[in-house]
PDB file of C-alpha atoms (C1' of nucleotides) in Angstrom:
ATOM      1  CA  UNK A  22      20.317 169.942  -4.248  1.00 37.00           C
ATOM      2  CA  UNK A  23      18.677 172.264  -1.817  1.00 36.00           C
ATOM      3  CA  UNK A  24      19.046 171.328   1.801  1.00 36.00           C
ATOM      4  CA  UNK A  25      22.334 169.526   1.325  1.00 41.00           C
ATOM      5  CA  UNK A  26      24.098 172.221   3.338  1.00 53.00           C
ATOM      6  CA  UNK A  27      21.481 172.144   6.061  1.00 70.00           C
ATOM      7  CA  UNK A  28      24.013 170.687   8.471  1.00 81.00           C
ATOM      8  CA  UNK A  29      27.552 171.701   9.214  1.00 87.00           C
ATOM      9  CA  UNK A  30      30.160 169.032   8.639  1.00 86.00           C
ATOM     10  CA  UNK A  31      33.708 168.355   9.662  1.00 88.00           C
ATOM     11  CA  UNK A  32      35.450 168.647  12.985  1.00 89.00           C
ATOM     12  CA  UNK A  33      33.548 169.909  15.993  1.00 91.00           C
ATOM     13  CA  UNK A  34      34.515 173.174  17.646  1.00 90.00           C
ATOM     14  CA  UNK A  35      34.779 173.748  21.388  1.00 89.00           C
ATOM     15  CA  UNK A  36      31.662 175.908  21.211  1.00 89.00           C
ATOM     16  CA  UNK A  37      29.690 173.139  19.540  1.00 91.00           C
ATOM     17  CA  UNK A  38      30.901 170.648  22.117  1.00 90.00           C
ATOM     18  CA  UNK A  39      29.745 172.962  24.864  1.00 90.00           C
ATOM     19  CA  UNK A  40      26.285 173.306  23.339  1.00 90.00           C
ATOM     20  CA  UNK A  41      25.947 169.567  22.982  1.00 91.00           C
ATOM     21  CA  UNK A  42      27.122 168.925  26.543  1.00 90.00           C
ATOM     22  CA  UNK A  43      24.613 171.443  27.825  1.00 90.00           C
ATOM     23  CA  UNK A  44      21.880 169.709  25.886  1.00 90.00           C
ATOM     24  CA  UNK A  45      22.828 166.332  27.359  1.00 90.00           C
ATOM     25  CA  UNK A  46      22.966 167.776  30.867  1.00 88.00           C
ATOM     26  CA  UNK A  47      19.500 169.224  30.568  1.00 87.00           C
ATOM     27  CA  UNK A  48      17.781 166.616  28.421  1.00 85.00           C
ATOM     28  CA  UNK A  49      19.826 163.483  28.790  1.00 85.00           C
ATOM     29  CA  UNK A  50      21.278 161.562  25.869  1.00 83.00           C
ATOM     30  CA  UNK A  51      18.873 160.500  23.168  1.00 82.00           C
ATOM     31  CA  UNK A  52      16.254 162.229  21.039  1.00 85.00           C
ATOM     32  CA  UNK A  53      19.120 163.362  18.875  1.00 89.00           C
ATOM     33  CA  UNK A  54      16.945 164.771  16.152  1.00 85.00           C
ATOM     34  CA  UNK A  55      15.784 167.456  18.567  1.00 87.00           C
ATOM     35  CA  UNK A  56      19.252 168.730  19.373  1.00 89.00           C
ATOM     36  CA  UNK A  57      19.344 171.155  16.483  1.00 86.00           C
ATOM     37  CA  UNK A  58      15.983 172.704  17.336  1.00 86.00           C
ATOM     38  CA  UNK A  59      16.795 173.048  21.023  1.00 88.00           C
ATOM     39  CA  UNK A  60      20.436 174.124  20.903  1.00 88.00           C
ATOM     40  CA  UNK A  61      20.692 175.833  17.547  1.00 87.00           C
ATOM     41  CA  UNK A  62      23.570 173.535  16.632  1.00 88.00           C
ATOM     42  CA  UNK A  63      23.924 173.184  12.890  1.00 87.00           C
ATOM     43  CA  UNK A  64      24.488 169.480  13.235  1.00 90.00           C
ATOM     44  CA  UNK A  65      22.353 166.486  12.389  1.00 89.00           C
ATOM     45  CA  UNK A  66      21.114 164.148  15.076  1.00 89.00           C
ATOM     46  CA  UNK A  67      23.405 161.375  13.943  1.00 89.00           C
ATOM     47  CA  UNK A  68      26.408 163.632  14.118  1.00 91.00           C
ATOM     48  CA  UNK A  69      25.477 164.756  17.633  1.00 91.00           C
ATOM     49  CA  UNK A  70      24.986 161.200  18.792  1.00 90.00           C
ATOM     50  CA  UNK A  71      28.332 160.160  17.386  1.00 90.00           C
ATOM     51  CA  UNK A  72      30.127 163.111  18.915  1.00 92.00           C
ATOM     52  CA  UNK A  73      28.694 162.327  22.337  1.00 92.00           C
ATOM     53  CA  UNK A  74      29.211 158.588  22.239  1.00 90.00           C
ATOM     54  CA  UNK A  75      32.697 158.652  20.754  1.00 90.00           C
ATOM     55  CA  UNK A  76      34.196 161.716  22.336  1.00 91.00           C
ATOM     56  CA  UNK A  77      32.263 163.801  24.837  1.00 91.00           C
ATOM     57  CA  UNK A  78      30.758 161.138  27.053  1.00 90.00           C
ATOM     58  CA  UNK A  79      32.558 160.951  30.424  1.00 88.00           C
ATOM     59  CA  UNK A  80      32.629 157.173  30.124  1.00 88.00           C
ATOM     60  CA  UNK A  81      34.971 157.359  27.149  1.00 90.00           C
ATOM     61  CA  UNK A  82      38.552 156.528  28.007  1.00 88.00           C
ATOM     62  CA  UNK A  83      41.165 158.530  26.139  1.00 85.00           C
ATOM     63  CA  UNK A  84      44.796 157.699  25.537  1.00 85.00           C
ATOM     64  CA  UNK A  85      46.728 154.709  24.316  1.00 87.00           C
ATOM     65  CA  UNK A  86      45.446 151.176  24.460  1.00 89.00           C
ATOM     66  CA  UNK A  87      47.123 149.004  27.054  1.00 89.00           C
ATOM     67  CA  UNK A  88      48.630 145.622  26.332  1.00 87.00           C
ATOM     68  CA  UNK A  89      45.724 144.001  28.171  1.00 88.00           C
ATOM     69  CA  UNK A  90      43.243 145.882  26.052  1.00 90.00           C
ATOM     70  CA  UNK A  91      45.086 144.838  22.905  1.00 88.00           C
ATOM     71  CA  UNK A  92      45.033 141.198  23.950  1.00 88.00           C
ATOM     72  CA  UNK A  93      41.362 141.337  24.801  1.00 89.00           C
ATOM     73  CA  UNK A  94      40.454 142.978  21.518  1.00 90.00           C
ATOM     74  CA  UNK A  95      42.434 140.462  19.510  1.00 87.00           C
ATOM     75  CA  UNK A  96      40.721 137.572  21.246  1.00 87.00           C
ATOM     76  CA  UNK A  97      37.302 139.106  20.960  1.00 88.00           C
ATOM     77  CA  UNK A  98      37.860 139.886  17.308  1.00 87.00           C
ATOM     78  CA  UNK A  99      38.868 136.320  16.740  1.00 84.00           C
ATOM     79  CA  UNK A 100      35.621 135.284  18.322  1.00 84.00           C
ATOM     80  CA  UNK A 101      33.236 137.916  17.022  1.00 86.00           C
ATOM     81  CA  UNK A 102      34.758 139.209  13.818  1.00 85.00           C
ATOM     82  CA  UNK A 103      34.178 142.834  12.919  1.00 86.00           C
ATOM     83  CA  UNK A 104      31.348 143.299  15.382  1.00 90.00           C
ATOM     84  CA  UNK A 105      32.873 146.350  16.909  1.00 90.00           C
ATOM     85  CA  UNK A 106      30.041 147.333  19.185  1.00 89.00           C
ATOM     86  CA  UNK A 107      30.033 143.902  20.800  1.00 89.00           C
ATOM     87  CA  UNK A 108      33.792 143.973  21.188  1.00 91.00           C
ATOM     88  CA  UNK A 109      33.763 147.514  22.565  1.00 90.00           C
ATOM     89  CA  UNK A 110      31.099 146.488  25.038  1.00 88.00           C
ATOM     90  CA  UNK A 111      33.669 144.241  26.687  1.00 88.00           C
ATOM     91  CA  UNK A 112      36.519 146.728  26.678  1.00 90.00           C
ATOM     92  CA  UNK A 113      35.665 149.199  29.453  1.00 89.00           C
ATOM     93  CA  UNK A 114      35.767 152.849  28.408  1.00 89.00           C
ATOM     94  CA  UNK A 115      36.406 152.168  24.746  1.00 92.00           C
ATOM     95  CA  UNK A 116      33.950 152.908  21.965  1.00 91.00           C
ATOM     96  CA  UNK A 117      33.291 150.841  18.891  1.00 90.00           C
ATOM     97  CA  UNK A 118      34.914 153.553  16.796  1.00 91.00           C
ATOM     98  CA  UNK A 119      38.035 153.545  18.935  1.00 92.00           C
ATOM     99  CA  UNK A 120      38.298 149.770  18.825  1.00 91.00           C
ATOM    100  CA  UNK A 121      37.695 149.697  15.102  1.00 90.00           C
ATOM    101  CA  UNK A 122      40.301 152.381  14.426  1.00 90.00           C
ATOM    102  CA  UNK A 123      42.804 150.711  16.705  1.00 90.00           C
ATOM    103  CA  UNK A 124      42.252 147.395  15.003  1.00 89.00           C
ATOM    104  CA  UNK A 125      42.509 148.786  11.484  1.00 87.00           C
ATOM    105  CA  UNK A 126      45.591 150.884  12.145  1.00 85.00           C
ATOM    106  CA  UNK A 127      47.556 148.683  14.496  1.00 85.00           C
ATOM    107  CA  UNK A 128      46.256 145.320  15.640  1.00 83.00           C
ATOM    108  CA  UNK A 129      45.287 143.940  12.234  1.00 75.00           C
ATOM    109  CA  UNK A 130      48.843 144.413  11.051  1.00 72.00           C
ATOM    110  CA  UNK A 131      50.228 142.522  14.016  1.00 70.00           C
ATOM    111  CA  UNK A 132      47.504 139.947  13.606  1.00 61.00           C
ATOM    112  CA  UNK A 133      47.943 139.401   9.883  1.00 55.00           C
ATOM    113  CA  UNK A 134      51.704 139.386  10.052  1.00 50.00           C
ATOM    114  CA  UNK A 135      51.706 136.681  12.715  1.00 52.00           C
ATOM    115  CA  UNK A 136      48.948 134.699  11.052  1.00 49.00           C
ATOM    116  CA  UNK A 137      50.543 134.747   7.622  1.00 45.00           C
ATOM    117  CA  UNK A 138      53.516 132.843   8.968  1.00 44.00           C
ATOM    118  CA  UNK A 139      51.218 129.875   9.549  1.00 46.00           C
ATOM    119  CA  UNK A 140      48.692 130.327   6.799  1.00 41.00           C
ATOM    120  CA  UNK A 141      49.663 130.447   3.155  1.00 36.00           C
ATOM    121  CA  UNK A 142      46.196 130.905   1.677  1.00 32.00           C
ATOM    122  CA  UNK A 143      42.577 131.589   2.527  1.00 30.00           C
ATOM    123  CA  UNK A 144      39.364 130.069   1.220  1.00 29.00           C
ATOM    124  CA  UNK A 145      37.699 132.690  -0.918  1.00 27.00           C
ATOM    125  CA  UNK A 146      34.344 132.220   0.747  1.00 26.00           C
ATOM    126  CA  UNK A 147      35.622 133.596   4.006  1.00 28.00           C
ATOM    127  CA  UNK A 148      37.888 136.387   2.947  1.00 28.00           C
ATOM    128  CA  UNK A 149      37.324 140.020   3.753  1.00 28.00           C
ATOM    129  CA  UNK A 150      39.569 142.997   3.287  1.00 26.00           C
ATOM    130  CA  UNK A 151      41.134 145.074   6.013  1.00 29.00           C
ATOM    131  CA  UNK A 152      43.628 147.750   5.081  1.00 29.00           C
ATOM    132  CA  UNK A 153      44.221 145.915   1.857  1.00 28.00           C
ATOM    133  CA  UNK A 154      45.155 142.686   3.616  1.00 30.00           C
ATOM    134  CA  UNK A 155      43.269 139.445   3.346  1.00 28.00           C
ATOM    135  CA  UNK A 156      41.763 138.437   6.647  1.00 29.00           C
ATOM    136  CA  UNK A 157      39.613 135.449   7.441  1.00 31.00           C
ATOM    137  CA  UNK A 158      36.379 136.516   9.078  1.00 29.00           C
ATOM    138  CA  UNK A 159      34.520 133.302   9.636  1.00 30.00           C
ATOM    139  CA  UNK A 160      32.024 133.817  12.399  1.00 30.00           C
ATOM    140  CA  UNK A 161      30.402 131.473  14.852  1.00 33.00           C
ATOM    141  CA  UNK A 162      27.448 132.712  16.835  1.00 33.00           C
ATOM    142  CA  UNK A 163      26.768 130.508  19.830  1.00 35.00           C
ATOM    143  CA  UNK A 164      23.316 130.620  21.345  1.00 35.00           C
ATOM    144  CA  UNK A 165      22.517 129.356  24.818  1.00 32.00           C
ATOM    145  CA  UNK A 166      19.036 128.071  25.557  1.00 33.00           C
ATOM    146  CA  UNK A 167      17.382 127.782  28.961  1.00 32.00           C
ATOM    147  CA  UNK A 168      18.686 124.278  29.573  1.00 29.00           C
ATOM    148  CA  UNK A 169      22.283 125.198  29.003  1.00 32.00           C
ATOM    149  CA  UNK A 170      22.326 123.687  25.557  1.00 32.00           C
ATOM    150  CA  UNK A 171      24.677 125.597  23.335  1.00 34.00           C
ATOM    151  CA  UNK A 172      23.595 126.033  19.776  1.00 36.00           C
ATOM    152  CA  UNK A 173      26.465 127.150  17.602  1.00 35.00           C
ATOM    153  CA  UNK A 174      25.365 128.793  14.417  1.00 33.00           C
ATOM    154  CA  UNK A 175      28.018 129.593  11.885  1.00 33.00           C
ATOM    155  CA  UNK A 176      27.698 132.152   9.148  1.00 32.00           C
ATOM    156  CA  UNK A 177      26.386 129.559   6.757  1.00 32.00           C
ATOM    157  CA  UNK A 178      23.500 128.748   9.027  1.00 31.00           C
ATOM    158  CA  UNK A 179      24.875 125.425  10.235  1.00 31.00           C
ATOM    159  CA  UNK A 180      23.810 124.331  13.702  1.00 32.00           C
ATOM    160  CA  UNK A 181      25.334 122.078  16.341  1.00 32.00           C
ATOM    161  CA  UNK A 182      24.173 121.539  19.896  1.00 29.00           C
ATOM    162  CA  UNK A 183      25.751 120.321  23.082  1.00 29.00           C
ATOM    163  CA  UNK A 184      25.748 120.815  26.838  1.00 27.00           C
ATOM    164  CA  UNK A 185      27.619 123.795  28.153  1.00 28.00           C
ATOM    165  CA  UNK A 186      28.134 125.007  31.691  1.00 26.00           C
ATOM    166  CA  UNK A 187      27.664 128.747  31.793  1.00 28.00           C
ATOM    167  CA  UNK A 188      30.946 130.513  32.347  1.00 30.00           C
ATOM    168  CA  UNK A 189      33.041 127.451  31.647  1.00 29.00           C
ATOM    169  CA  UNK A 190      35.591 127.820  28.912  1.00 32.00           C
ATOM    170  CA  UNK A 191      34.794 126.015  25.717  1.00 34.00           C
ATOM    171  CA  UNK A 192      36.122 125.912  22.228  1.00 34.00           C
ATOM    172  CA  UNK A 193      34.395 126.102  18.892  1.00 36.00           C
ATOM    173  CA  UNK A 194      35.942 124.542  15.864  1.00 32.00           C
ATOM    174  CA  UNK A 195      34.454 124.608  12.425  1.00 31.00           C
ATOM    175  CA  UNK A 196      35.584 123.528   9.015  1.00 30.00           C
ATOM    176  CA  UNK A 197      35.643 126.636   6.858  1.00 31.00           C
ATOM    177  CA  UNK A 198      33.932 124.881   3.995  1.00 31.00           C
ATOM    178  CA  UNK A 199      31.151 123.150   5.905  1.00 30.00           C
ATOM    179  CA  UNK A 200      28.293 124.039   8.182  1.00 30.00           C
ATOM    180  CA  UNK A 201      29.431 121.790  10.996  1.00 32.00           C
ATOM    181  CA  UNK A 202      30.573 123.179  14.297  1.00 33.00           C
ATOM    182  CA  UNK A 203      32.046 121.117  17.068  1.00 33.00           C
ATOM    183  CA  UNK A 204      32.882 121.829  20.672  1.00 35.00           C
ATOM    184  CA  UNK A 205      35.985 120.629  22.393  1.00 33.00           C
ATOM    185  CA  UNK A 206      37.230 120.988  25.960  1.00 31.00           C
ATOM    186  CA  UNK A 207      40.225 123.239  26.280  1.00 31.00           C
ATOM    187  CA  UNK A 208      43.198 123.362  28.546  1.00 31.00           C
ATOM    188  CA  UNK A 209      43.831 126.192  30.946  1.00 31.00           C
ATOM    189  CA  UNK A 210      46.775 127.729  29.162  1.00 32.00           C
ATOM    190  CA  UNK A 211      44.710 128.346  26.053  1.00 34.00           C
ATOM    191  CA  UNK A 212      44.635 132.045  26.704  1.00 34.00           C
ATOM    192  CA  UNK A 213      48.410 132.220  26.958  1.00 33.00           C
ATOM    193  CA  UNK A 214      49.368 130.600  23.695  1.00 34.00           C
ATOM    194  CA  UNK A 215      48.768 131.390  20.064  1.00 32.00           C
ATOM    195  CA  UNK A 216      45.853 129.064  19.414  1.00 32.00           C
ATOM    196  CA  UNK A 217      43.572 131.982  18.817  1.00 36.00           C
ATOM    197  CA  UNK A 218      45.365 132.827  15.634  1.00 35.00           C
ATOM    198  CA  UNK A 219      43.508 131.388  12.662  1.00 33.00           C
ATOM    199  CA  UNK A 220      44.973 128.258  11.157  1.00 32.00           C
ATOM    200  CA  UNK A 221      44.132 126.627   7.869  1.00 30.00           C
ATOM    201  CA  UNK A 222      40.973 124.730   8.596  1.00 29.00           C
ATOM    202  CA  UNK A 223      39.596 125.682  11.922  1.00 31.00           C
ATOM    203  CA  UNK A 224      38.075 128.562  13.718  1.00 34.00           C
ATOM    204  CA  UNK A 225      38.578 128.405  17.432  1.00 36.00           C
ATOM    205  CA  UNK A 226      37.334 130.686  20.103  1.00 39.00           C
ATOM    206  CA  UNK A 227      36.914 131.117  23.787  1.00 41.00           C
ATOM    207  CA  UNK A 228      33.262 131.374  24.648  1.00 43.00           C
ATOM    208  CA  UNK A 229      33.714 132.364  28.245  1.00 47.00           C
ATOM    209  CA  UNK A 230      35.158 135.783  27.427  1.00 49.00           C
ATOM    210  CA  UNK A 231      31.861 136.638  25.822  1.00 49.00           C
ATOM    211  CA  UNK A 232      30.122 136.461  29.157  1.00 50.00           C
ATOM    212  CA  UNK A 233      29.475 139.679  31.038  1.00 48.00           C
ATOM    213  CA  UNK A 234      30.679 139.956  34.659  1.00 48.00           C
ATOM    214  CA  UNK A 235      27.104 139.589  35.903  1.00 52.00           C
ATOM    215  CA  UNK A 236      26.791 136.257  34.126  1.00 52.00           C
ATOM    216  CA  UNK A 237      24.615 137.476  31.284  1.00 52.00           C
ATOM    217  CA  UNK A 238      25.366 136.775  27.680  1.00 50.00           C
ATOM    218  CA  UNK A 239      25.189 139.252  24.826  1.00 46.00           C
ATOM    219  CA  UNK A 240      22.218 139.290  22.449  1.00 44.00           C
ATOM    220  CA  UNK A 241      23.798 136.619  20.277  1.00 42.00           C
ATOM    221  CA  UNK A 242      23.479 134.250  23.234  1.00 39.00           C
ATOM    222  CA  UNK A 243      19.735 133.985  23.043  1.00 34.00           C
ATOM    223  CA  UNK A 244      18.035 132.342  26.009  1.00 31.00           C
ATOM    224  CA  UNK A 245      14.952 130.659  24.623  1.00 28.00           C
TER     225      UNK A 245
ATOM    226  C1'  DA B   1      64.546 172.043   4.943  1.00 51.72           C
ATOM    227  C1'  DA B   2      61.154 170.373   1.876  1.00 51.72           C
ATOM    228  C1'  DA B   3      58.498 166.874  -0.224  1.00 51.72           C
ATOM    229  C1'  DA B   4      56.565 162.439  -0.088  1.00 51.72           C
ATOM    230  C1'  DT B   5      54.603 158.829   2.345  1.00 51.72           C
ATOM    231  C1'  DA B   6      52.566 156.498   6.219  1.00 51.72           C
ATOM    232  C1'  DA B   7      49.905 156.397  10.306  1.00 51.72           C
ATOM    233  C1'  DC B   8      46.264 157.869  12.995  1.00 51.72           C
ATOM    234  C1'  DC B   9      41.594 158.898  14.124  1.00 51.72           C
ATOM    235  C1'  DA B  10      37.297 161.844  13.978  1.00 51.72           C
ATOM    236  C1'  DA B  11      33.529 162.009  11.294  1.00 51.72           C
ATOM    237  C1'  DC B  12      30.484 160.702   7.531  1.00 51.72           C
ATOM    238  C1'  DC B  13      27.723 157.376   4.785  1.00 51.72           C
ATOM    239  C1'  DG B  14      24.574 153.835   3.789  1.00 51.72           C
ATOM    240  C1'  DC B  15      22.121 150.230   5.489  1.00 51.72           C
ATOM    241  C1'  DC B  16      19.240 147.915   8.770  1.00 51.72           C
ATOM    242  C1'  DG B  17      15.958 146.868  12.557  1.00 51.72           C
ATOM    243  C1'  DA B  18      12.740 148.581  15.960  1.00 51.72           C
ATOM    244  C1'  DC B  19       9.072 151.249  16.814  1.00 51.72           C
ATOM    245  C1'  DA B  20       5.129 154.442  16.352  1.00 51.72           C
ATOM    246  C1'  DC B  21       1.423 155.901  13.742  1.00 51.72           C
TER     247       DC B  21
ATOM    248  C1'  DC C   2       0.022 146.052   6.692  1.00 51.72           C
ATOM    249  C1'  DG C   3       2.667 150.206   4.802  1.00 51.72           C
ATOM    250  C1'  DT C   4       5.295 154.207   5.769  1.00 51.72           C
ATOM    251  C1'  DG C   5       8.236 157.314   8.167  1.00 51.72           C
ATOM    252  C1'  DT C   6      11.446 158.264  11.860  1.00 51.72           C
ATOM    253  C1'  DC C   7      15.042 157.225  14.816  1.00 51.72           C
ATOM    254  C1'  DG C   8      18.981 155.022  16.679  1.00 51.72           C
ATOM    255  C1'  DG C   9      22.651 151.817  15.994  1.00 51.72           C
ATOM    256  C1'  DC C  10      26.099 149.499  13.341  1.00 51.72           C
ATOM    257  C1'  DG C  11      30.141 148.589  10.265  1.00 51.72           C
ATOM    258  C1'  DG C  12      32.642 150.385   6.342  1.00 51.72           C
ATOM    259  C1'  DT C  13      34.897 154.153   4.513  1.00 51.72           C
ATOM    260  C1'  DT C  14      36.718 158.786   3.838  1.00 51.72           C
ATOM    261  C1'  DG C  15      39.502 162.623   4.503  1.00 51.72           C
ATOM    262  C1'  DG C  16      42.101 165.844   7.392  1.00 51.72           C
ATOM    263  C1'  DT C  17      45.964 166.118  10.480  1.00 51.72           C
ATOM    264  C1'  DT C  18      50.228 164.658  12.329  1.00 51.72           C
ATOM    265  C1'  DA C  19      54.409 161.934  12.301  1.00 51.72           C
ATOM    266  C1'  DT C  20      58.003 159.791   9.910  1.00 51.72           C
ATOM    267  C1'  DT C  21      60.943 158.900   6.101  1.00 51.72           C
ATOM    268  C1'  DT C  22      63.432 160.079   1.988  1.00 51.72           C
TER     269       DT C  22
END
DNA sequence: AAAATAACCAACCGCCGACAC
DNA sequence: CGTGTCGGCGGTTGGTTATTT
């Protein structure tokens, strides 16, 4: 097809990086589709955006993931599933691509190995594949309304409500085969034990780690 | 030392929602 | 409303590097 080679592909060169950085400095990030016209880069807007967000941006942290970062990612993944942008948003300096790669190449193996000791099988309705391994990805999406009522919506559309104090730790538990979600108080050492590994019939998560430092909740926590 | 395999990670792809016209 | 464009997302690919045989 004509036009298929309109854009260069593959790894970025230092010269291309320099052109893109110059563009950002002069025009700010965004309007990616204009980058080619302005800089002469033979790259599509999407490619430029990705290169900036995942690599060139000064906010991107390079180097190995720390133990703390690993722990946080594991917990957030338990809570959010494969919603990498949401997870990355709570791991300072890390991009969704970094978190996703780190999970797929390292953490999922640790995670699955540990989980498999306690879990002989998975319900087929909630099985996804990661690196060829079966991983349960049941999701619960809590929503907080203006009165502090927490609506927990699971991936089957089931809803359950109850009072929640913003910032207080709470626990979601849901039967994998039903639409019911319940909340239970948790004890303070929850974060230090292995409860956040999936067991046979429940999905449990720590809601408070979803909250941003300024007290806001992510888009999934809709204030009505 | 060479070949095979595994691990890592940057980049691409397809889809989707928001928005402008 | 319908259509096109853009940005964002998660899944996947493929090239490079490290490790094992």
